Short mmCIF file of C-alpha atoms in Angstrom, two decimals:
data_model
loop_
_atom_site.label_atom_id
_atom_site.label_comp_id
_atom_site.label_asym_id
_atom_site.label_seq_id
_atom_site.Cartn_x
_atom_site.Cartn_y
_atom_site.Cartn_z
CA MET A 146 -15.44 115.74 25.02
CA GLY A 147 -16.72 116.41 28.54
CA GLN A 148 -15.17 119.63 29.79
CA HIS A 149 -13.42 120.20 26.47
CA GLY A 150 -16.52 121.04 24.47
CA THR A 151 -19.98 119.91 23.47
CA ALA A 152 -20.93 116.96 21.35
CA CYS A 153 -21.17 118.14 17.78
CA LEU A 154 -21.93 116.26 14.60
CA SER A 155 -23.16 118.68 11.98
CA GLY A 156 -26.18 117.62 9.96
CA THR A 157 -26.79 114.31 11.78
CA THR A 158 -30.37 113.06 11.77
CA GLY A 159 -32.07 109.77 12.26
CA SER A 160 -34.23 107.70 14.56
CA GLY A 161 -33.72 104.85 16.92
CA ALA A 162 -32.12 104.48 20.33
CA THR A 163 -28.70 105.96 20.98
CA HIS A 164 -26.28 103.60 22.72
CA LEU A 165 -24.06 105.29 25.30
CA VAL A 166 -20.91 103.90 26.89
CA ARG A 167 -19.47 104.47 30.34
CA ARG A 168 -15.91 105.57 30.98
CA GLY A 169 -13.52 102.76 30.19
CA GLN A 170 -16.20 100.60 28.61
CA ARG A 171 -15.86 99.52 24.98
CA MET A 172 -18.78 100.01 22.63
CA SER A 173 -18.73 97.40 19.86
CA ASP A 174 -21.05 96.42 17.06
CA ALA A 175 -22.83 94.01 19.39
CA THR A 176 -24.48 97.04 21.04
CA SER A 177 -25.32 99.01 17.91
CA ASP A 178 -27.96 99.24 15.24
CA LYS A 179 -26.83 97.39 12.14
CA PRO A 180 -27.41 98.94 8.72
CA SER A 181 -30.08 97.21 6.71
CA ALA A 182 -27.83 96.95 3.66
CA GLU A 183 -24.09 96.68 3.35
CA PRO A 184 -22.52 99.56 1.38
CA ALA A 185 -19.20 99.35 -0.42
CA GLY A 186 -17.24 99.87 2.81
CA ALA A 187 -18.70 96.82 4.53
CA GLY A 188 -16.21 94.83 6.53
CA ALA A 189 -13.64 97.49 7.44
CA HIS A 190 -12.84 97.92 11.14
CA ILE A 191 -12.69 101.37 12.75
CA LEU A 192 -11.21 102.08 16.20
CA LEU A 193 -12.77 105.26 17.65
CA PHE A 194 -11.48 107.21 20.68
CA GLU A 195 -13.92 109.82 22.02
CA ASP A 196 -14.64 110.71 25.66
CA ASP A 197 -18.00 112.38 24.99
CA ASP A 198 -20.54 109.57 25.14
CA THR A 199 -23.14 111.28 22.96
CA LEU A 200 -20.69 112.28 20.23
CA ALA A 201 -19.07 108.84 20.32
CA SER A 202 -22.46 107.23 19.73
CA LEU A 203 -23.29 109.61 16.88
CA LEU A 204 -19.92 109.12 15.16
CA ALA A 205 -20.20 105.37 15.47
CA ARG A 206 -23.68 105.41 13.99
CA VAL A 207 -22.58 107.49 10.98
CA LEU A 208 -19.71 105.10 10.31
CA ARG A 209 -21.88 102.03 10.68
CA THR A 210 -24.22 103.32 7.99
CA GLU A 211 -21.24 102.77 5.67
CA GLY A 212 -21.02 99.14 6.76
CA TYR A 213 -17.97 99.61 9.00
CA HIS A 214 -17.44 97.73 12.25
CA VAL A 215 -16.76 100.30 14.98
CA ASP A 216 -15.23 99.83 18.43
CA VAL A 217 -15.20 102.80 20.82
CA HIS A 218 -12.92 103.72 23.75
CA ASP A 219 -12.58 106.91 25.78
CA ASN A 220 -8.86 107.01 26.66
CA ALA A 221 -5.49 106.27 25.08
CA ASN A 222 -4.62 103.61 27.64
CA GLU A 223 -7.05 101.29 25.85
CA VAL A 224 -5.14 101.18 22.57
CA PRO A 225 -5.00 97.43 21.80
CA ALA A 226 -1.67 95.70 21.52
CA GLY A 227 -0.09 93.78 18.67
CA ALA A 228 -2.37 91.58 16.61
CA ARG A 229 -5.53 93.08 18.12
CA LEU A 230 -4.57 96.53 16.85
CA ALA A 231 -3.54 95.18 13.43
CA LYS A 232 -7.15 94.22 12.59
CA TYR A 233 -8.24 97.87 12.44
CA ASP A 234 -8.18 99.67 9.11
CA VAL A 235 -8.46 103.20 10.54
CA VAL A 236 -8.08 104.79 13.97
CA LEU A 237 -10.15 107.91 14.67
CA SER A 238 -9.37 109.89 17.83
CA ASP A 239 -10.37 113.11 19.54
CA ILE A 240 -7.44 115.22 20.77
CA HIS A 241 -8.79 115.45 24.34
CA LEU A 242 -9.56 112.10 26.00
CA ALA A 243 -10.35 110.76 29.47
CA ASP A 244 -7.84 109.94 32.23
CA GLU A 245 -5.56 112.81 31.22
CA THR A 246 -4.70 111.13 27.93
CA SER A 247 -4.88 112.59 24.44
CA GLY A 248 -5.17 111.79 20.78
CA HIS A 249 -1.42 112.42 20.50
CA ASP A 250 -0.92 109.47 22.88
CA VAL A 251 -3.16 107.34 20.67
CA LEU A 252 -1.21 108.40 17.59
CA LYS A 253 2.14 107.60 19.20
CA ARG A 254 1.07 104.11 20.31
CA VAL A 255 -0.51 103.23 16.97
CA ARG A 256 2.55 104.48 15.08
CA GLU A 257 4.79 102.29 17.24
CA ALA A 258 2.71 99.12 17.02
CA ALA A 259 1.07 99.40 13.59
CA PRO A 260 2.74 102.16 11.57
CA GLN A 261 0.73 101.45 8.42
CA THR A 262 -2.61 102.02 10.15
CA PRO A 263 -3.88 105.55 9.36
CA VAL A 264 -4.82 107.75 12.33
CA ILE A 265 -7.27 110.65 11.93
CA LEU A 266 -7.29 113.22 14.76
CA MET A 267 -10.36 115.31 15.67
CA THR A 268 -10.49 118.57 17.60
CA ALA A 269 -12.79 121.50 18.27
CA TYR A 270 -9.82 123.86 18.10
CA ALA A 271 -9.02 123.95 14.40
CA ASP A 272 -5.93 125.88 13.33
CA ILE A 273 -3.09 125.48 10.88
CA GLU A 274 -0.53 124.86 13.62
CA GLY A 275 -2.61 122.01 15.03
CA ALA A 276 -3.06 120.46 11.62
CA MET A 277 0.64 120.70 10.80
CA SER A 278 1.57 119.30 14.20
CA ALA A 279 -0.78 116.33 13.82
CA VAL A 280 0.41 115.50 10.31
CA GLY A 281 4.03 116.07 11.37
CA GLU A 282 3.60 113.46 14.09
CA GLY A 283 2.38 110.97 11.52
CA ALA A 284 -1.40 111.46 11.52
CA TYR A 285 -3.14 110.61 8.26
CA ASP A 286 -5.34 113.71 8.49
CA TYR A 287 -6.94 116.25 10.78
CA LEU A 288 -10.71 116.70 11.21
CA ALA A 289 -12.16 119.88 12.74
CA LYS A 290 -15.41 120.03 14.71
CA PRO A 291 -18.29 120.41 14.12
CA ILE A 292 -17.88 117.29 12.04
CA GLU A 293 -19.78 117.00 8.77
CA PRO A 294 -20.92 113.38 8.29
CA THR A 295 -20.12 113.49 4.58
CA GLU A 296 -16.59 114.73 5.25
CA LEU A 297 -16.09 112.09 7.96
CA LYS A 298 -17.21 109.30 5.63
CA ARG A 299 -15.10 110.66 2.76
CA MET A 300 -11.95 110.91 4.86
CA VAL A 301 -12.34 107.47 6.45
CA GLY A 302 -13.12 105.87 3.09
CA GLU A 303 -10.08 107.49 1.51
CA ALA A 304 -7.85 106.36 4.39
CA ILE A 305 -9.05 102.77 4.01
CA ALA A 306 -8.43 102.84 0.26
CA ARG A 307 -4.92 104.25 0.70
CA ARG A 308 -4.08 101.67 3.37
CA LYS A 309 -5.14 98.85 1.09
CA LEU A 310 -3.06 100.33 -1.71
CA ALA A 311 -0.02 100.68 0.55
CA GLN A 312 -0.39 97.08 1.68
CA SER A 313 -0.86 95.98 -1.94
CA GLU A 314 -3.82 93.84 -0.95
CA VAL A 315 -5.09 93.66 -4.50
CA ALA A 316 -8.45 92.00 -5.05
CA PRO A 317 -9.22 89.76 -8.02
CA PRO A 318 -9.29 91.67 -11.28
CA THR A 319 -11.54 94.69 -11.09
CA LYS A 320 -13.03 96.51 -14.04
CA ALA A 321 -9.96 98.76 -14.06
CA ASP A 322 -7.62 95.76 -14.11
CA ALA A 323 -9.56 94.06 -16.87
CA GLN A 324 -9.36 97.20 -19.00
CA ALA A 325 -5.63 97.75 -18.47
CA VAL A 326 -4.89 96.99 -22.10
CA ALA A 327 -7.75 99.21 -23.27
CA GLN A 328 -6.20 102.16 -21.41
CA ILE A 329 -3.07 101.88 -23.56
CA VAL A 330 -4.36 104.08 -26.36
CA GLY A 331 -2.83 104.00 -29.82
CA THR A 332 -3.06 102.49 -33.29
CA THR A 333 0.30 103.48 -34.77
CA PRO A 334 2.71 100.74 -35.90
CA ALA A 335 4.95 101.38 -32.87
CA MET A 336 2.07 100.72 -30.47
CA LEU A 337 0.85 97.69 -32.39
CA THR A 338 4.31 96.20 -31.85
CA VAL A 339 3.88 96.75 -28.11
CA TYR A 340 0.45 95.06 -28.16
CA LYS A 341 1.80 92.04 -29.99
CA THR A 342 4.71 91.62 -27.58
CA VAL A 343 2.37 91.87 -24.58
CA ALA A 344 0.03 89.29 -26.09
CA HIS A 345 2.88 86.84 -26.64
CA VAL A 346 4.63 87.25 -23.27
CA ALA A 347 1.63 87.63 -20.94
CA PRO A 348 0.63 83.93 -20.79
CA THR A 349 4.20 82.89 -19.85
CA THR A 350 6.17 83.18 -16.60
CA ALA A 351 9.09 84.97 -18.26
CA THR A 352 10.67 88.00 -16.59
CA VAL A 353 9.97 91.14 -18.61
CA LEU A 354 11.94 94.38 -18.89
CA ILE A 355 9.94 97.40 -20.07
CA VAL A 356 12.07 100.19 -21.50
CA GLY A 357 10.94 103.71 -22.24
CA GLU A 358 11.24 107.36 -21.31
CA SER A 359 9.48 108.77 -18.24
CA GLY A 360 5.77 109.25 -18.79
CA THR A 361 5.38 106.80 -21.66
CA GLY A 362 3.08 104.46 -19.73
CA LYS A 363 5.41 101.65 -18.66
CA GLU A 364 3.29 100.74 -15.63
CA LEU A 365 0.19 100.46 -17.83
CA VAL A 366 2.09 97.95 -19.97
CA ALA A 367 3.09 96.03 -16.85
CA ARG A 368 -0.53 95.95 -15.66
CA ALA A 369 -1.65 94.76 -19.09
CA ILE A 370 0.85 91.88 -18.93
CA HIS A 371 -0.49 90.92 -15.50
CA ALA A 372 -4.16 91.26 -16.51
CA LYS A 373 -3.66 88.98 -19.51
CA SER A 374 -1.67 86.37 -17.58
CA PRO A 375 -2.77 83.27 -15.62
CA ARG A 376 -1.80 85.27 -12.50
CA ALA A 377 -4.52 87.87 -13.10
CA THR A 378 -6.52 86.81 -10.02
CA LYS A 379 -3.47 87.28 -7.80
CA PRO A 380 -1.93 90.56 -6.57
CA PHE A 381 -0.21 93.09 -8.79
CA VAL A 382 2.23 94.97 -6.55
CA ALA A 383 4.19 98.01 -7.77
CA ILE A 384 7.10 99.88 -6.22
CA ASN A 385 9.29 102.72 -7.46
CA CYS A 386 12.82 101.58 -6.67
CA GLY A 387 14.26 105.04 -7.26
CA ALA A 388 12.02 106.70 -4.68
CA LEU A 389 13.47 104.95 -1.62
CA PRO A 390 16.91 104.78 0.01
CA GLU A 391 18.47 101.34 -0.42
CA SER A 392 18.16 100.43 3.28
CA ILE A 393 14.41 101.11 3.21
CA LEU A 394 13.98 99.47 -0.19
CA GLU A 395 15.52 96.26 1.18
CA SER A 396 12.96 96.14 3.99
CA GLU A 397 10.11 96.99 1.60
CA LEU A 398 11.02 94.23 -0.85
CA PHE A 399 12.11 91.45 1.47
CA GLY A 400 10.48 92.37 4.80
CA HIS A 401 12.14 92.33 8.20
CA GLU A 402 12.07 90.59 11.56
CA ARG A 403 11.18 92.36 14.77
CA GLY A 404 14.20 94.06 16.29
CA SER A 405 16.31 93.68 13.14
CA PHE A 406 17.03 97.43 13.17
CA THR A 407 16.06 100.55 15.09
CA GLY A 408 12.34 101.12 14.70
CA ALA A 409 11.54 97.54 13.65
CA SER A 410 8.98 97.03 16.43
CA ALA A 411 7.12 94.26 14.60
CA GLN A 412 7.70 91.63 11.96
CA LYS A 413 6.87 92.83 8.46
CA ARG A 414 6.22 90.95 5.24
CA GLY A 415 7.95 92.35 2.19
CA LEU A 416 6.45 92.99 -1.23
CA PHE A 417 7.78 89.71 -2.62
CA GLU A 418 5.61 87.92 -0.05
CA GLU A 419 2.67 90.29 -0.62
CA ALA A 420 2.80 89.52 -4.36
CA ARG A 421 2.90 85.74 -3.84
CA GLY A 422 1.38 84.03 -6.84
CA GLY A 423 1.08 87.34 -8.69
CA THR A 424 3.27 89.98 -10.30
CA LEU A 425 5.81 92.35 -8.72
CA PHE A 426 6.48 95.48 -10.79
CA LEU A 427 9.89 97.04 -10.09
CA ASP A 428 9.78 100.51 -11.60
CA GLU A 429 13.02 102.48 -12.13
CA ILE A 430 15.10 99.32 -11.70
CA GLY A 431 18.14 101.15 -13.09
CA GLU A 432 18.34 103.24 -9.90
CA ILE A 433 19.16 100.40 -7.47
CA GLY A 434 22.67 100.11 -6.02
CA PRO A 435 25.21 97.25 -6.16
CA LYS A 436 24.05 95.54 -2.93
CA MET A 437 20.42 95.46 -4.02
CA GLN A 438 21.46 94.20 -7.46
CA VAL A 439 23.13 91.18 -5.85
CA GLN A 440 20.10 90.47 -3.64
CA LEU A 441 17.67 90.76 -6.52
CA LEU A 442 19.81 88.51 -8.71
CA ARG A 443 19.66 85.80 -6.04
CA VAL A 444 15.87 86.05 -5.83
CA LEU A 445 15.55 85.66 -9.60
CA GLN A 446 17.96 82.71 -9.64
CA GLU A 447 16.79 80.83 -6.55
CA GLY A 448 13.17 81.93 -6.16
CA GLU A 449 13.65 82.67 -2.48
CA ILE A 450 14.11 85.69 -0.21
CA ARG A 451 15.51 86.36 3.25
CA ARG A 452 13.89 88.96 5.46
CA VAL A 453 16.18 91.55 7.03
CA GLY A 454 17.43 90.08 10.29
CA ALA A 455 16.25 86.54 9.50
CA ALA A 456 18.37 83.39 9.32
CA GLU A 457 16.08 81.32 7.12
CA THR A 458 14.98 81.85 3.54
CA ILE A 459 11.41 81.87 2.25
CA LYS A 460 10.34 80.44 -1.10
CA VAL A 461 8.32 82.85 -3.23
CA ASP A 462 6.36 82.34 -6.43
CA VAL A 463 6.36 85.78 -8.06
CA ARG A 464 6.65 86.99 -11.61
CA VAL A 465 8.96 90.01 -11.88
CA VAL A 466 8.29 92.76 -14.40
CA ALA A 467 10.82 95.60 -14.29
CA ALA A 468 10.96 98.99 -16.00
CA THR A 469 13.58 101.65 -16.60
CA ASN A 470 14.15 104.88 -18.49
CA ARG A 471 17.90 104.24 -18.55
CA ASP A 472 20.02 102.48 -21.16
CA LEU A 473 21.00 99.50 -19.02
CA LYS A 474 23.53 98.24 -21.56
CA ALA A 475 25.34 101.57 -21.26
CA GLU A 476 25.07 101.26 -17.46
CA VAL A 477 26.69 97.81 -17.67
CA ALA A 478 29.50 99.19 -19.85
CA ALA A 479 30.06 101.95 -17.29
CA GLY A 480 30.21 99.41 -14.45
CA ARG A 481 27.08 100.68 -12.71
CA PHE A 482 24.79 97.73 -13.42
CA ARG A 483 25.46 93.98 -13.26
CA GLU A 484 25.42 92.26 -16.62
CA ASP A 485 24.17 88.97 -15.15
CA LEU A 486 21.21 90.77 -13.57
CA LEU A 487 20.42 92.46 -16.89
CA PHE A 488 20.37 89.05 -18.60
CA ARG A 489 17.93 87.79 -15.93
CA LEU A 490 15.66 90.80 -16.29
CA GLN A 491 15.49 91.07 -20.07
CA VAL A 492 14.27 87.60 -20.94
CA VAL A 493 11.74 89.60 -22.94
CA THR A 494 12.10 93.34 -23.57
CA VAL A 495 9.18 95.64 -24.38
CA ASN A 496 10.13 99.02 -25.86
CA VAL A 497 7.49 101.70 -25.23
CA PRO A 498 7.95 104.51 -27.77
CA PRO A 499 7.98 108.20 -26.75
CA LEU A 500 4.97 110.24 -27.81
CA ARG A 501 6.97 112.21 -30.39
CA GLU A 502 7.51 108.92 -32.28
CA ARG A 503 3.79 108.13 -32.36
CA ARG A 504 2.25 111.50 -33.19
CA GLY A 505 -0.53 109.77 -35.10
CA ASP A 506 -1.92 108.63 -31.74
CA ILE A 507 -2.21 112.17 -30.32
CA PRO A 508 -5.80 112.82 -31.57
CA LEU A 509 -6.94 109.52 -30.00
CA LEU A 510 -5.12 110.32 -26.77
CA ILE A 511 -6.68 113.79 -26.65
CA LYS A 512 -10.18 112.29 -26.85
CA HIS A 513 -9.28 109.57 -24.33
CA PHE A 514 -7.91 111.97 -21.71
CA ILE A 515 -10.69 114.52 -22.14
CA ALA A 516 -13.29 111.79 -21.59
CA ARG A 517 -11.41 110.46 -18.56
CA HIS A 518 -10.89 113.88 -16.97
CA ALA A 519 -14.49 114.88 -17.66
CA ASP A 520 -15.71 111.76 -15.87
CA ARG A 521 -13.39 112.36 -12.91
CA LEU A 522 -14.21 116.08 -12.65
CA GLY A 523 -17.93 115.45 -13.08
CA ARG A 524 -18.37 117.90 -15.95
CA PRO A 525 -19.28 117.62 -19.65
CA ALA A 526 -16.44 116.95 -22.06
CA PRO A 527 -15.48 120.18 -23.86
CA ARG A 528 -15.03 120.56 -27.60
CA VAL A 529 -11.49 121.01 -28.93
CA ALA A 530 -10.70 123.74 -31.45
CA PRO A 531 -8.80 122.57 -34.58
CA GLU A 532 -5.74 124.68 -33.79
CA VAL A 533 -5.31 122.81 -30.49
CA TYR A 534 -4.86 119.53 -32.35
CA GLU A 535 -2.36 121.20 -34.69
CA MET A 536 -0.33 122.72 -31.86
CA LEU A 537 -0.27 119.53 -29.78
CA GLU A 538 0.62 117.33 -32.75
CA GLY A 539 3.67 119.52 -33.34
CA TYR A 540 4.82 119.65 -29.71
CA GLU A 541 7.80 117.53 -28.61
CA PHE A 542 6.30 116.32 -25.28
CA PRO A 543 9.40 115.84 -23.12
CA GLY A 544 7.03 114.40 -20.50
CA ASN A 545 5.35 112.12 -23.03
CA VAL A 546 1.80 110.79 -22.48
CA ARG A 547 1.76 111.91 -18.83
CA GLU A 548 2.48 115.48 -19.91
CA LEU A 549 -0.31 115.39 -22.50
CA SER A 550 -2.73 114.26 -19.80
CA HIS A 551 -1.71 117.14 -17.53
CA ILE A 552 -1.90 119.68 -20.38
CA LEU A 553 -5.46 118.61 -21.20
CA GLU A 554 -6.57 118.62 -17.57
CA ARG A 555 -5.24 122.17 -17.23
CA ALA A 556 -6.94 123.23 -20.46
CA MET A 557 -10.26 121.79 -19.31
CA LEU A 558 -10.09 123.78 -16.09
CA LEU A 559 -9.30 127.02 -17.95
CA ALA A 560 -11.67 126.55 -20.91
CA ARG A 561 -14.69 128.83 -21.26
CA GLU A 562 -18.00 128.16 -23.00
CA GLY A 563 -17.18 124.45 -23.24
CA VAL A 564 -14.42 124.88 -25.84
CA ILE A 565 -10.65 124.36 -25.46
CA THR A 566 -8.78 126.87 -27.62
CA ALA A 567 -5.11 127.73 -28.16
CA SER A 568 -5.16 130.28 -25.33
CA ASP A 569 -5.95 127.46 -22.85
CA LEU A 570 -2.70 125.64 -23.60
CA PRO A 571 0.46 126.15 -21.51
CA PRO A 572 2.96 128.82 -22.66
CA GLU A 573 5.58 126.20 -23.55
CA VAL A 574 3.23 124.68 -26.15
CA ALA A 575 2.55 128.09 -27.68
CA ARG A 576 6.27 128.92 -27.72
CA SER A 577 7.07 125.62 -29.40
CA PHE A 578 4.44 126.20 -32.06
CA GLY A 579 5.63 129.76 -32.61
CA ALA A 580 9.21 128.57 -33.04
CA HIS A 581 8.07 125.98 -35.56
CA VAL A 582 6.15 128.61 -37.52
CA ALA A 583 9.16 130.93 -37.52
CA ALA A 584 11.51 128.14 -38.62
CA THR A 585 9.28 127.06 -41.51
CA GLY A 586 8.54 130.64 -42.53
CA GLY A 587 4.86 129.86 -42.64
CA SER A 588 1.94 128.88 -40.46
CA GLY A 589 2.81 125.33 -39.54
CA THR A 590 1.00 122.52 -41.27
CA LEU A 591 -1.51 124.96 -42.81
CA ALA A 592 1.13 126.81 -44.85
CA ASP A 593 0.00 125.33 -48.16
CA ASP A 594 -3.71 126.19 -47.89
CA TRP A 595 -5.51 129.37 -49.03
CA PRO A 596 -6.59 130.99 -45.74
CA THR A 597 -9.14 133.79 -45.38
CA LEU A 598 -8.14 137.18 -43.98
CA GLN A 599 -9.90 136.24 -40.71
CA VAL A 600 -7.83 133.04 -40.41
CA LEU A 601 -4.62 134.93 -41.22
CA GLU A 602 -5.48 137.51 -38.55
CA ARG A 603 -6.06 134.77 -35.97
CA ARG A 604 -2.77 133.07 -36.89
CA TYR A 605 -0.90 136.32 -36.50
CA ILE A 606 -2.48 136.97 -33.10
CA ASP A 607 -1.55 133.44 -31.97
CA ARG A 608 2.01 134.03 -33.15
CA VAL A 609 2.26 137.30 -31.21
CA LEU A 610 0.79 135.63 -28.12
CA SER A 611 3.36 132.84 -28.37
CA ARG A 612 6.17 135.40 -28.64
CA THR A 613 4.88 137.27 -25.57
CA GLY A 614 4.51 134.07 -23.54
CA GLY A 615 0.70 134.38 -23.48
CA ASN A 616 0.79 137.92 -21.98
CA LYS A 617 -2.37 139.51 -23.45
CA THR A 618 -1.51 143.03 -22.36
CA ARG A 619 1.86 142.91 -24.10
CA ALA A 620 0.32 141.17 -27.16
CA ALA A 621 -2.31 143.91 -27.46
CA GLU A 622 0.46 146.54 -27.41
CA VAL A 623 2.33 144.73 -30.20
CA LEU A 624 -0.87 144.39 -32.26
CA GLY A 625 -1.69 148.08 -31.82
CA ILE A 626 -5.07 147.43 -30.16
CA ASP A 627 -6.32 147.70 -26.60
CA ARG A 628 -6.74 144.63 -24.43
CA ARG A 629 -10.53 145.00 -24.37
CA THR A 630 -10.64 144.51 -28.14
CA LEU A 631 -8.49 141.39 -27.84
CA ASN A 632 -10.71 139.98 -25.11
CA ARG A 633 -13.83 140.64 -27.17
CA MET A 634 -12.30 138.78 -30.10
CA PHE A 635 -11.67 135.73 -27.91
CA ALA A 636 -15.23 135.89 -26.53
CA ARG A 637 -16.70 135.98 -30.07
CA GLU A 638 -14.50 133.05 -31.09
CA ARG A 639 -15.60 130.90 -28.17
CA ALA A 640 -19.24 131.69 -28.80
CA ALA A 641 -18.93 130.95 -32.52
CA ALA A 642 -17.42 127.54 -31.71
CA THR A 643 -20.68 126.66 -29.94
CA GLY A 644 -22.88 128.14 -32.68
CA ARG A 645 -23.74 131.36 -30.82
CA GLN A 646 -23.58 135.01 -31.82
CA LEU A 647 -23.06 137.56 -29.05
CA THR A 648 -24.57 141.00 -28.71
CA ASP A 649 -22.51 143.96 -27.49
CA GLU A 650 -24.19 143.66 -24.08
CA GLU A 651 -23.24 139.99 -23.82
CA LEU A 652 -19.68 140.80 -24.85
CA ASP A 653 -19.47 143.40 -22.10
CA ALA A 654 -20.70 140.80 -19.59
CA MET A 655 -18.17 138.22 -20.77
CA GLU A 656 -15.23 140.60 -20.85
CA HIS A 657 -14.42 139.93 -17.21
CA GLU A 658 -14.35 136.14 -17.82
CA THR A 659 -11.94 136.41 -20.74
CA ASP A 660 -9.65 138.91 -19.01
CA GLU A 661 -7.16 136.36 -17.68
#
């Protein structure tokens, strides 16, 4: 950084010559040490702006160990133009640069010429205002010095992955794509009907409409159709039609020509072109307006699109799979959705049932999500107490499978001693179970058994907790005991679930952990 600070790259070690660059001179891979093996990031191009020669060399070396190609400049006036800039996957820039330029200048020029290219800004003066300012101007992220190599590699790798996702540059089927059907968990008759429909429609080119409530897994069904189709080696591109204003959605779907509207500084391919030969998934199709309905109908009828601002049409070979949580027939009757478009979309309809209509799948889903979250969080999968299954199987799940996933992730983070118990579930689940118990005049699905006094006591405590919204202090008052006694009971229960018996000293030590 010259006068702005000292070169700093925390934790950097290694041997070999360090290649320095002069002011205004580009340092490319031709002047660097190549890694002996190509890691997963091999091939990505990084554009680095740093006016401190030593730090620039160190940063470039760290990035090259990941297999990236790195080009280095020391001032914002050297931001490449047009197609030359488009080749870079990430731009990394210090705030203070040579020739009285700055990282903000780099950010502005990149945003104008290649708005989808992520820009990461670096500075030795880390503060919340600087971070908010950088992100507010359109920076992907903000990196404070001294720079940790692991954090630098993580942030750059994440930016590259997000850029590829945004561009929908989907590679041939990965392990995740190939297992798309396997991720749709369920063995109930309702789900078997879904599987059969997917198996029949996937090998065809028919347009498919997937219908179901929010959170039921409609995109997973769409991915399964793609993965089992002859188009599986081509892109699967997804867009939420309800998340964008219609003017932006038009540009996203069909692309635009340079100068076609304010801010259109370069030609852009739309998602129909990005998905050429593959599948385009239009989620929340019921949210699009009349103009977009007409344009989409023409694409489905003619197999061609017209970019915004263009005079000529472009032929596209894309399979369309759409999804909605609306009753489109009711929308047609109300005059809000075109009937002819509905006919084009629902050549085949797949109905994905809500979770409350497939309660028999809940135990399987619990095991599936716990295993998945455990893998992602890098921790052992916890055990699940029997009452958790009972409470979740009786819950209505307005958010469907997505809500169950979130409930279990929360429970895993709150669980102690490797066991998920009723107290780890959200208050709304406890309230629902308590209401069910009150309505049936018993203890839920266990009303017909012969419980022990200990089981009856635990049921009563759970019922009081549900009535108090999980407030342990209030529950202890209602039960006529102090909170310490209640906490000790929970600690014993958790230990017993793992086959342990606690001494009084251990209970005293655990009291703080259970006092939530």
